[in-house]
Short mmCIF file of C-alpha atoms in Angstrom, two decimals:
data_model
loop_
_atom_site.label_atom_id
_atom_site.label_comp_id
_atom_site.label_asym_id
_atom_site.label_seq_id
_atom_site.Cartn_x
_atom_site.Cartn_y
_atom_site.Cartn_z
CA MET A 1 8.64 -6.43 34.51
CA ASP A 2 5.13 -5.21 33.74
CA ARG A 3 4.41 -5.32 30.02
CA SER A 4 0.68 -4.63 30.01
CA PHE A 5 -0.35 -2.15 27.34
CA ALA A 6 -3.65 -0.78 26.13
CA THR A 7 -2.51 0.08 22.60
CA VAL A 8 -0.02 -0.98 19.98
CA SER A 9 1.58 2.47 20.23
CA ASP A 10 2.24 2.05 23.95
CA ALA A 11 3.73 -1.40 23.36
CA GLY A 12 5.89 -0.06 20.56
CA GLU A 13 7.31 2.76 22.69
CA ALA A 14 8.16 0.30 25.47
CA TYR A 15 9.77 -2.10 23.01
CA VAL A 16 11.97 0.66 21.58
CA ARG A 17 13.03 1.70 25.09
CA GLU A 18 14.07 -1.87 25.91
CA PHE A 19 15.81 -2.22 22.58
CA ALA A 20 17.70 1.03 23.19
CA ARG A 21 18.94 -0.22 26.56
CA MET A 22 20.23 -3.44 25.01
CA TYR A 23 21.74 -1.74 21.95
CA PRO A 24 22.81 1.78 22.96
CA ARG A 25 25.41 2.34 20.25
CA GLU A 26 25.53 -0.07 17.32
CA ARG A 27 25.42 1.43 13.90
CA SER A 28 23.64 -1.71 12.78
CA ALA A 29 22.04 -4.31 14.99
CA TYR A 30 22.03 -7.61 13.07
CA GLY A 31 20.59 -5.98 9.96
CA PHE A 32 16.93 -6.23 10.92
CA TRP A 33 16.77 -2.93 12.81
CA PRO A 34 18.55 -0.04 11.12
CA PHE A 35 20.46 1.36 14.08
CA GLY A 36 21.14 1.15 17.77
CA ALA A 37 19.81 3.91 20.00
CA ALA A 38 22.47 6.59 19.50
CA TYR A 39 22.39 6.15 15.73
CA MET A 40 18.61 6.58 15.82
CA GLY A 41 19.17 9.85 17.66
CA ILE A 42 18.22 8.54 21.12
CA HIS A 43 20.94 9.79 23.47
CA ASP A 44 19.37 9.07 26.87
CA ASN A 45 21.94 6.37 27.61
CA ASP A 46 24.98 7.92 25.94
CA GLY A 47 28.26 6.46 27.07
CA ALA A 48 26.81 3.02 27.75
CA LEU A 49 27.93 0.00 25.73
CA PRO A 50 26.00 -3.16 24.84
CA ASP A 51 26.50 -6.06 27.23
CA TYR A 52 26.99 -9.32 25.33
CA SER A 53 27.87 -11.37 28.38
CA GLN A 54 26.15 -14.74 28.55
CA SER A 55 23.80 -13.63 31.33
CA SER A 56 22.80 -10.42 29.54
CA VAL A 57 22.12 -12.18 26.25
CA GLN A 58 20.07 -14.84 28.05
CA GLN A 59 18.00 -12.15 29.78
CA ARG A 60 17.34 -10.51 26.44
CA ILE A 61 16.26 -13.84 24.92
CA GLU A 62 13.83 -14.36 27.80
CA ALA A 63 12.47 -10.85 27.34
CA LEU A 64 11.94 -11.44 23.62
CA ASN A 65 10.08 -14.66 24.36
CA ALA A 66 7.85 -12.76 26.78
CA TRP A 67 7.18 -10.07 24.17
CA SER A 68 5.49 -12.63 21.92
CA ALA A 69 2.50 -12.91 24.26
CA VAL A 70 2.54 -9.16 24.89
CA LEU A 71 2.16 -8.39 21.20
CA ASP A 72 -0.58 -10.98 20.88
CA SER A 73 -2.42 -9.27 23.75
CA VAL A 74 -2.53 -5.87 22.01
CA ALA A 75 -3.70 -7.29 18.69
CA SER A 76 -7.32 -6.69 19.66
CA SER A 77 -6.58 -2.95 20.04
CA VAL A 78 -5.64 -2.51 16.38
CA ALA A 79 -7.97 0.23 15.16
CA THR A 80 -6.25 1.67 12.09
CA GLU A 81 -4.12 0.53 9.19
CA ASN A 82 -1.09 2.15 10.86
CA ASP A 83 -1.75 0.16 14.03
CA GLY A 84 -1.69 -3.03 11.97
CA ILE A 85 1.56 -2.04 10.26
CA ASP A 86 3.15 -1.15 13.61
CA LEU A 87 2.13 -4.47 15.15
CA ALA A 88 3.43 -6.44 12.17
CA THR A 89 6.72 -4.51 12.35
CA LEU A 90 7.11 -5.19 16.08
CA ARG A 91 6.48 -8.90 15.55
CA TRP A 92 9.01 -8.94 12.73
CA VAL A 93 11.82 -7.22 14.64
CA ARG A 94 11.18 -9.38 17.72
CA GLU A 95 11.42 -12.59 15.73
CA ALA A 96 14.47 -11.37 13.81
CA GLU A 97 16.36 -10.33 16.94
CA LEU A 98 15.50 -13.62 18.65
CA PHE A 99 16.70 -15.56 15.61
CA ALA A 100 19.94 -13.57 15.55
CA LEU A 101 20.69 -14.14 19.23
CA THR A 102 19.79 -17.84 19.27
CA GLU A 103 20.77 -19.03 15.79
CA ILE A 104 23.19 -16.63 14.10
CA ARG A 105 24.96 -15.66 17.34
CA PRO A 106 27.28 -12.99 15.90
CA HIS A 107 28.52 -12.10 19.39
CA ARG A 108 30.09 -15.58 19.48
CA ARG A 109 31.07 -16.00 15.83
CA ARG A 110 31.95 -12.57 14.43
CA PRO A 111 34.80 -10.47 15.83
CA MET A 112 33.55 -7.67 13.57
CA HIS A 113 30.34 -7.61 15.61
CA TYR A 114 32.29 -5.58 18.18
CA ASN A 115 33.68 -2.99 15.78
CA ASP A 116 30.94 -0.43 16.37
CA THR A 117 31.13 -1.06 20.12
CA LEU A 118 34.45 0.81 19.97
CA ASN A 119 33.22 3.70 17.84
CA VAL A 120 33.40 7.01 19.74
CA SER A 121 33.34 9.23 16.65
CA LEU A 122 29.62 9.97 16.96
CA TYR A 123 30.23 12.18 20.01
CA LEU A 124 32.36 14.46 17.86
CA ARG A 125 30.51 14.21 14.53
CA ARG A 126 26.95 14.88 15.74
CA ASP A 127 26.25 18.25 17.34
CA TYR A 128 23.22 16.97 19.29
CA ALA A 129 24.26 18.49 22.64
CA PRO A 130 26.85 20.93 24.02
CA LEU A 131 30.38 19.70 23.32
CA ASN A 132 31.36 19.06 26.92
CA ASP A 133 28.18 17.04 27.54
CA ARG A 134 29.05 14.87 24.55
CA LEU A 135 32.65 14.52 25.73
CA ARG A 136 31.52 13.40 29.20
CA ALA A 137 29.46 10.69 27.52
CA MET A 138 32.49 9.78 25.42
CA LEU A 139 34.55 9.51 28.61
CA ARG A 140 32.05 7.01 30.02
CA HIS A 141 32.24 5.11 26.73
CA LEU A 142 36.05 4.99 26.79
CA ARG A 143 36.06 3.75 30.37
CA ALA A 144 33.63 0.95 29.44
CA ILE A 145 35.74 -0.36 26.53
CA PRO A 146 38.10 -2.59 28.60
CA ASP A 147 35.19 -4.54 30.13
CA ALA A 148 33.50 -4.80 26.72
CA MET A 149 36.68 -6.21 25.21
CA ASP A 150 36.94 -8.73 28.05
CA VAL A 151 33.42 -9.93 27.20
CA ALA A 152 34.31 -10.05 23.51
CA ARG A 153 37.39 -12.13 24.21
CA THR A 154 35.35 -14.55 26.38
CA ASN A 155 32.71 -14.91 23.68
CA LEU A 156 35.16 -15.30 20.80
CA ASP A 157 36.71 -18.47 22.16
CA PHE A 158 36.61 -20.33 18.80
CA THR A 159 34.28 -23.03 20.14
CA GLU A 160 31.97 -21.74 17.41
CA PRO A 161 33.34 -21.26 13.87
CA ILE A 162 34.89 -17.90 13.01
CA SER A 163 35.59 -16.79 9.45
CA LYS A 164 39.12 -15.90 8.35
CA ILE A 165 37.72 -12.92 6.44
CA ASP A 166 35.73 -11.62 9.40
CA LEU A 167 38.72 -12.01 11.70
CA ALA A 168 40.98 -10.14 9.26
CA GLN A 169 38.44 -7.31 8.92
CA ALA A 170 38.12 -7.10 12.70
CA ARG A 171 41.86 -6.78 13.17
CA GLN A 172 41.93 -4.03 10.55
CA GLY A 173 38.96 -2.28 12.12
CA PHE A 174 40.27 -2.52 15.68
CA ARG A 175 43.64 -1.14 14.61
CA GLY A 176 41.74 1.68 12.92
CA HIS A 177 40.08 2.47 16.24
CA ILE A 178 43.49 2.65 17.89
CA TYR A 179 44.62 5.13 15.24
CA TYR A 180 41.43 7.17 15.66
CA LEU A 181 41.81 7.33 19.45
CA GLN A 182 45.46 8.30 19.18
CA LYS A 183 44.96 11.07 16.62
CA ASP A 184 41.52 12.11 15.38
CA MET A 185 39.77 11.85 18.74
CA LEU A 186 42.51 13.67 20.63
CA ASP A 187 42.48 16.40 17.99
CA GLY A 188 38.71 16.72 18.35
CA VAL A 189 38.63 17.08 22.12
CA GLN A 190 41.02 20.05 22.01
CA ALA A 191 38.00 22.24 21.23
CA SER A 192 36.78 21.73 24.82
CA ASP A 193 37.45 24.47 27.34
CA ASP A 194 37.49 21.94 30.20
CA GLU A 195 41.13 21.04 30.80
CA THR A 196 40.29 18.40 33.42
CA LEU A 197 37.85 16.69 31.06
CA ARG A 198 40.42 16.67 28.26
CA ARG A 199 43.01 15.10 30.56
CA GLU A 200 40.56 12.43 31.79
CA ILE A 201 39.66 11.55 28.20
CA GLU A 202 43.34 11.23 27.27
CA GLU A 203 43.94 8.91 30.24
CA ALA A 204 40.85 6.80 29.52
CA ALA A 205 41.80 6.60 25.84
CA GLU A 206 45.20 5.18 26.72
CA VAL A 207 43.60 2.40 28.80
CA ALA A 208 41.06 1.72 26.04
CA ILE A 209 43.82 1.55 23.41
CA ASN A 210 45.66 -1.06 25.48
CA ALA A 211 42.47 -3.12 25.79
CA ILE A 212 41.89 -2.96 22.03
CA ALA A 213 45.51 -3.86 21.33
CA ASP A 214 45.15 -6.87 23.64
CA ILE A 215 42.20 -8.27 21.68
CA VAL A 216 44.02 -7.63 18.39
CA ASP A 217 46.93 -9.69 19.79
CA TYR A 218 44.48 -12.38 20.91
CA LEU A 219 42.86 -12.60 17.47
CA SER A 220 46.26 -12.56 15.75
CA SER A 221 47.63 -15.36 17.90
CA ASN A 222 44.52 -17.46 17.20
CA ALA A 223 44.17 -16.59 13.51
CA ASN A 224 45.06 -20.17 12.54
CA ARG A 225 41.89 -21.36 14.32
CA ALA A 226 39.66 -19.34 12.00
CA THR A 227 38.45 -21.15 8.89
CA GLN A 228 37.68 -20.20 5.30
CA GLY A 229 34.13 -21.44 5.74
CA GLY A 230 33.68 -20.09 9.25
CA GLY A 231 31.01 -17.69 8.10
CA ALA A 232 28.75 -20.46 6.81
CA ILE A 233 25.60 -20.99 8.87
CA GLY A 234 24.21 -24.10 7.15
CA ARG A 235 21.17 -24.76 4.99
CA GLU A 236 18.49 -24.60 7.69
CA ARG A 237 19.81 -21.46 9.36
CA PHE A 238 20.23 -19.77 5.99
CA LEU A 239 16.65 -20.51 4.99
CA GLY A 240 15.49 -19.48 8.45
CA LEU A 241 17.39 -16.21 8.17
CA LEU A 242 15.75 -15.39 4.82
CA LYS A 243 12.30 -16.26 6.16
CA THR A 244 12.73 -14.35 9.42
CA PHE A 245 14.65 -11.29 8.26
CA ASP A 246 13.37 -10.88 4.68
CA LEU A 247 10.05 -12.80 4.79
CA ILE A 248 11.25 -15.00 1.91
CA ASP A 249 9.84 -18.50 2.24
CA MET A 250 11.47 -20.54 -0.54
CA SER A 251 13.37 -23.79 -0.82
CA LEU A 252 17.07 -23.75 -1.61
CA ASP A 253 16.38 -25.10 -5.11
CA GLU A 254 13.84 -22.34 -5.73
CA LEU A 255 16.29 -19.72 -4.51
CA ARG A 256 19.07 -21.10 -6.70
CA ALA A 257 16.79 -21.13 -9.75
CA ALA A 258 15.62 -17.56 -9.11
CA GLY A 259 19.18 -16.37 -8.57
CA GLN A 260 20.43 -18.08 -11.72
CA ALA A 261 17.60 -16.62 -13.79
CA ASN A 262 18.39 -13.15 -12.49
CA LEU A 263 22.10 -13.61 -13.18
CA ASP A 264 21.43 -14.83 -16.71
CA ALA A 265 19.16 -11.85 -17.42
CA ASN A 266 21.74 -9.39 -16.10
CA LEU A 267 24.55 -10.99 -18.09
CA ALA A 268 22.45 -10.75 -21.25
CA LEU A 269 21.85 -7.05 -20.62
CA LEU A 270 25.53 -6.56 -19.89
CA ARG A 271 26.57 -8.18 -23.18
CA GLU A 272 23.96 -6.18 -25.08
CA THR A 273 25.16 -2.91 -23.53
CA ALA A 274 28.82 -3.69 -24.19
CA GLU A 275 28.03 -4.41 -27.84
CA ARG A 276 26.23 -1.08 -28.15
CA ILE A 277 29.31 0.68 -26.76
CA ASP A 278 31.71 -1.08 -29.13
CA PRO A 279 30.52 -3.97 -31.32
CA ASN A 280 34.12 -4.80 -32.25
CA ALA A 281 35.41 -5.25 -28.69
CA SER A 282 34.98 -8.08 -26.25
CA LEU A 283 33.00 -7.68 -23.04
CA ARG A 284 36.25 -7.69 -21.05
CA GLU A 285 37.79 -5.00 -23.27
CA VAL A 286 34.77 -2.74 -22.89
CA SER A 287 34.72 -3.32 -19.14
CA ASP A 288 38.43 -2.52 -18.79
CA ARG A 289 38.00 0.66 -20.84
CA ILE A 290 35.16 1.85 -18.57
CA ARG A 291 37.13 1.08 -15.41
CA GLU A 292 40.10 3.06 -16.66
CA ASN A 293 37.92 6.18 -16.79
CA HIS A 294 38.24 7.32 -13.20
CA PRO A 295 39.45 10.42 -11.32
CA ALA A 296 42.96 10.72 -9.97
CA TRP A 297 43.34 8.88 -6.68
CA ASP A 298 43.68 12.13 -4.72
CA ALA A 299 40.69 13.72 -6.46
CA LEU A 300 38.11 11.07 -5.50
CA LEU A 301 36.27 13.13 -2.89
CA PRO A 302 35.78 16.20 -5.12
CA ALA A 303 34.53 13.87 -7.86
CA ALA A 304 32.02 12.33 -5.45
CA ARG A 305 30.83 15.81 -4.40
CA ASP A 306 30.30 16.78 -8.03
CA VAL A 307 28.29 13.61 -8.64
CA LEU A 308 26.07 14.29 -5.60
CA ASP A 309 25.36 17.79 -6.88
CA SER A 310 24.47 16.39 -10.30
CA LEU A 311 22.22 13.69 -8.84
CA LYS A 312 20.38 16.17 -6.64
CA ARG A 313 19.80 18.58 -9.53
CA HIS A 314 18.44 15.76 -11.70
CA ILE A 315 16.09 14.54 -8.97
CA VAL A 316 14.78 18.03 -8.21
CA GLU A 317 14.38 19.04 -11.86
CA HIS A 318 12.44 15.86 -12.66
CA ASP A 319 10.49 15.86 -9.37
CA ILE A 320 11.47 12.26 -8.67
CA VAL A 321 11.40 12.40 -4.86
CA SER A 322 11.37 15.04 -2.14
CA ILE A 323 14.83 15.80 -0.75
CA PRO A 324 15.47 17.12 2.80
CA ASP A 325 16.75 20.45 1.54
CA PRO A 326 18.85 22.36 2.55
CA TYR A 327 20.59 19.67 4.57
CA GLU A 328 23.12 17.87 2.41
CA PRO A 329 25.42 14.99 3.27
CA ILE A 330 29.02 15.86 3.96
CA VAL A 331 31.37 13.97 1.65
CA ALA A 332 34.27 12.79 3.80
CA GLU A 333 37.11 10.30 3.88
CA THR A 334 36.09 6.95 5.36
CA LEU A 335 37.00 6.71 9.04
CA PRO A 336 40.05 4.60 9.95
CA PHE A 337 38.00 1.70 11.37
CA HIS A 338 35.71 1.30 8.34
CA ARG A 339 38.27 1.33 5.54
CA TRP A 340 37.68 -2.16 4.18
CA GLY A 341 34.62 -0.78 2.35
CA PHE A 342 34.47 1.46 -0.70
CA ALA A 343 31.69 3.83 0.36
CA SER A 344 28.94 4.15 2.98
CA MET A 345 26.25 6.53 4.16
CA ASP A 346 25.95 7.62 7.79
CA SER A 347 22.59 9.39 7.94
CA PRO A 348 21.33 11.32 10.97
CA GLY A 349 18.90 9.28 13.07
CA ALA A 350 15.17 9.86 12.91
CA PHE A 351 15.22 11.39 16.39
CA GLU A 352 18.15 13.75 15.79
CA PRO A 353 17.32 17.48 15.79
CA ALA A 354 16.62 19.14 12.47
CA GLY A 355 19.76 20.27 10.73
CA SER A 356 21.88 17.25 11.62
CA ASN A 357 24.05 16.43 8.65
CA GLY A 358 24.74 13.00 7.28
CA TYR A 359 28.14 11.80 6.16
CA TYR A 360 28.79 10.16 2.83
CA TYR A 361 32.06 8.32 3.35
CA VAL A 362 34.28 7.45 0.41
CA THR A 363 37.50 5.46 0.73
CA SER A 364 40.47 6.85 -1.18
CA PRO A 365 43.58 4.71 -1.67
CA GLU A 366 46.07 4.91 1.17
CA PRO A 367 48.69 7.58 0.38
CA ASP A 368 51.59 5.19 1.01
CA TRP A 369 50.35 2.52 -1.42
CA PRO A 370 52.44 1.96 -4.57
CA SER A 371 51.04 3.44 -7.77
CA SER A 372 49.95 0.04 -9.09
CA GLN A 373 47.85 -0.64 -5.98
CA LYS A 374 46.28 2.82 -6.11
CA GLU A 375 45.34 2.24 -9.74
CA GLN A 376 43.82 -1.15 -8.93
CA TRP A 377 41.72 0.44 -6.16
CA MET A 378 40.61 3.36 -8.33
CA ARG A 379 39.38 1.01 -11.05
CA ARG A 380 36.49 0.40 -8.66
CA PHE A 381 35.78 4.14 -8.67
CA TYR A 382 35.26 4.68 -12.39
CA TYR A 383 32.88 7.57 -13.02
CA ALA A 384 29.83 5.44 -13.79
CA SER A 385 30.39 3.50 -10.58
CA ILE A 386 30.66 6.71 -8.53
CA ALA A 387 27.28 7.72 -9.94
CA THR A 388 25.52 4.43 -9.19
CA THR A 389 27.12 4.10 -5.75
CA SER A 390 26.19 7.69 -4.87
CA ALA A 391 22.63 7.15 -6.05
CA HIS A 392 22.42 4.09 -3.81
CA GLU A 393 24.02 5.69 -0.75
CA ALA A 394 22.77 9.29 -0.97
CA TYR A 395 20.37 10.55 -3.67
CA PRO A 396 17.77 9.05 -3.86
CA GLY A 397 19.01 6.17 -1.69
CA HIS A 398 19.86 5.78 1.99
CA TYR A 399 20.26 9.47 2.81
CA VAL A 400 16.83 10.37 1.47
CA GLN A 401 15.32 7.30 3.11
#
């Protein structure tokens, strides 16, 4: 493959194209690049799934190694500050992706790595093309799921450590995908006027559901092979991850000391704040009182919407940051395959057309939970927490970013 470029911009565009081919769908690719292609708003390869087979991963590693010399070759073309930033960013993401594939190896160690591979909701949630065009891409996606699950099962052979927690989350997530395909997706495709397309999607969904159920059975039958410490990557990999992903070059002792100092400072502020609230109560008593101040379990979404409105008004009135008005995130119930988390922001990609809404997902208690479990869950959604979480996820956090 010819990778000769005259400018950093040309190299960057080529790198993104290659990246998009390798990662067509992921919501998050290892954490060093915000999104895979479709979540960035690049829909040229819609319906395709990432190929984590041994040969494909090896080809990508070889390509990343080749890109090192390519980026060095365009360094002499840097003419502006932006060129320098772009080149530094390209070098960073190349090194981070290479480290992930060769050292962290989530495709071999994390069943949850495949959760977004199964996610077909984007075709229904983003109005980036005519509905039937999106549904045809979704059909290709559904038909690719069985092969993707075969690759996942081959990779997740437990020759490398797998965490009990990650395995449990994957089983929950995969079962959530089954539910979504059986109900929400089928409900969504009824808006199509193409009866043949609807029937083909229903048939492909049934095959995909069986493939997902098979890997859930596989993980369940091998759950005893997962370990409590299966997520540990060791001292050297951990330090390498921090240096490569976050550009933090510190020893473990230095990190521990910095973390302890930060924890001590936060605890001191916490005790001081609790005493200001009620000098006669213990820290635990004040904390419990705050956590008890939450909306009813079935009123969580309206409460989150009210908080977003309040945050936006405050930011606009005080001119804190520009907000992409009038487009506001849609507050919605967390999708079935992401319900281990409390809240998350699904922003439109940078390349999506103007007017694409984001989704601020909030996880209400399950309706069939007993009252005591609902109350325990809602103690996480006390009003102050809804405000801080919403500020982080939406205004002025991820959505504005």
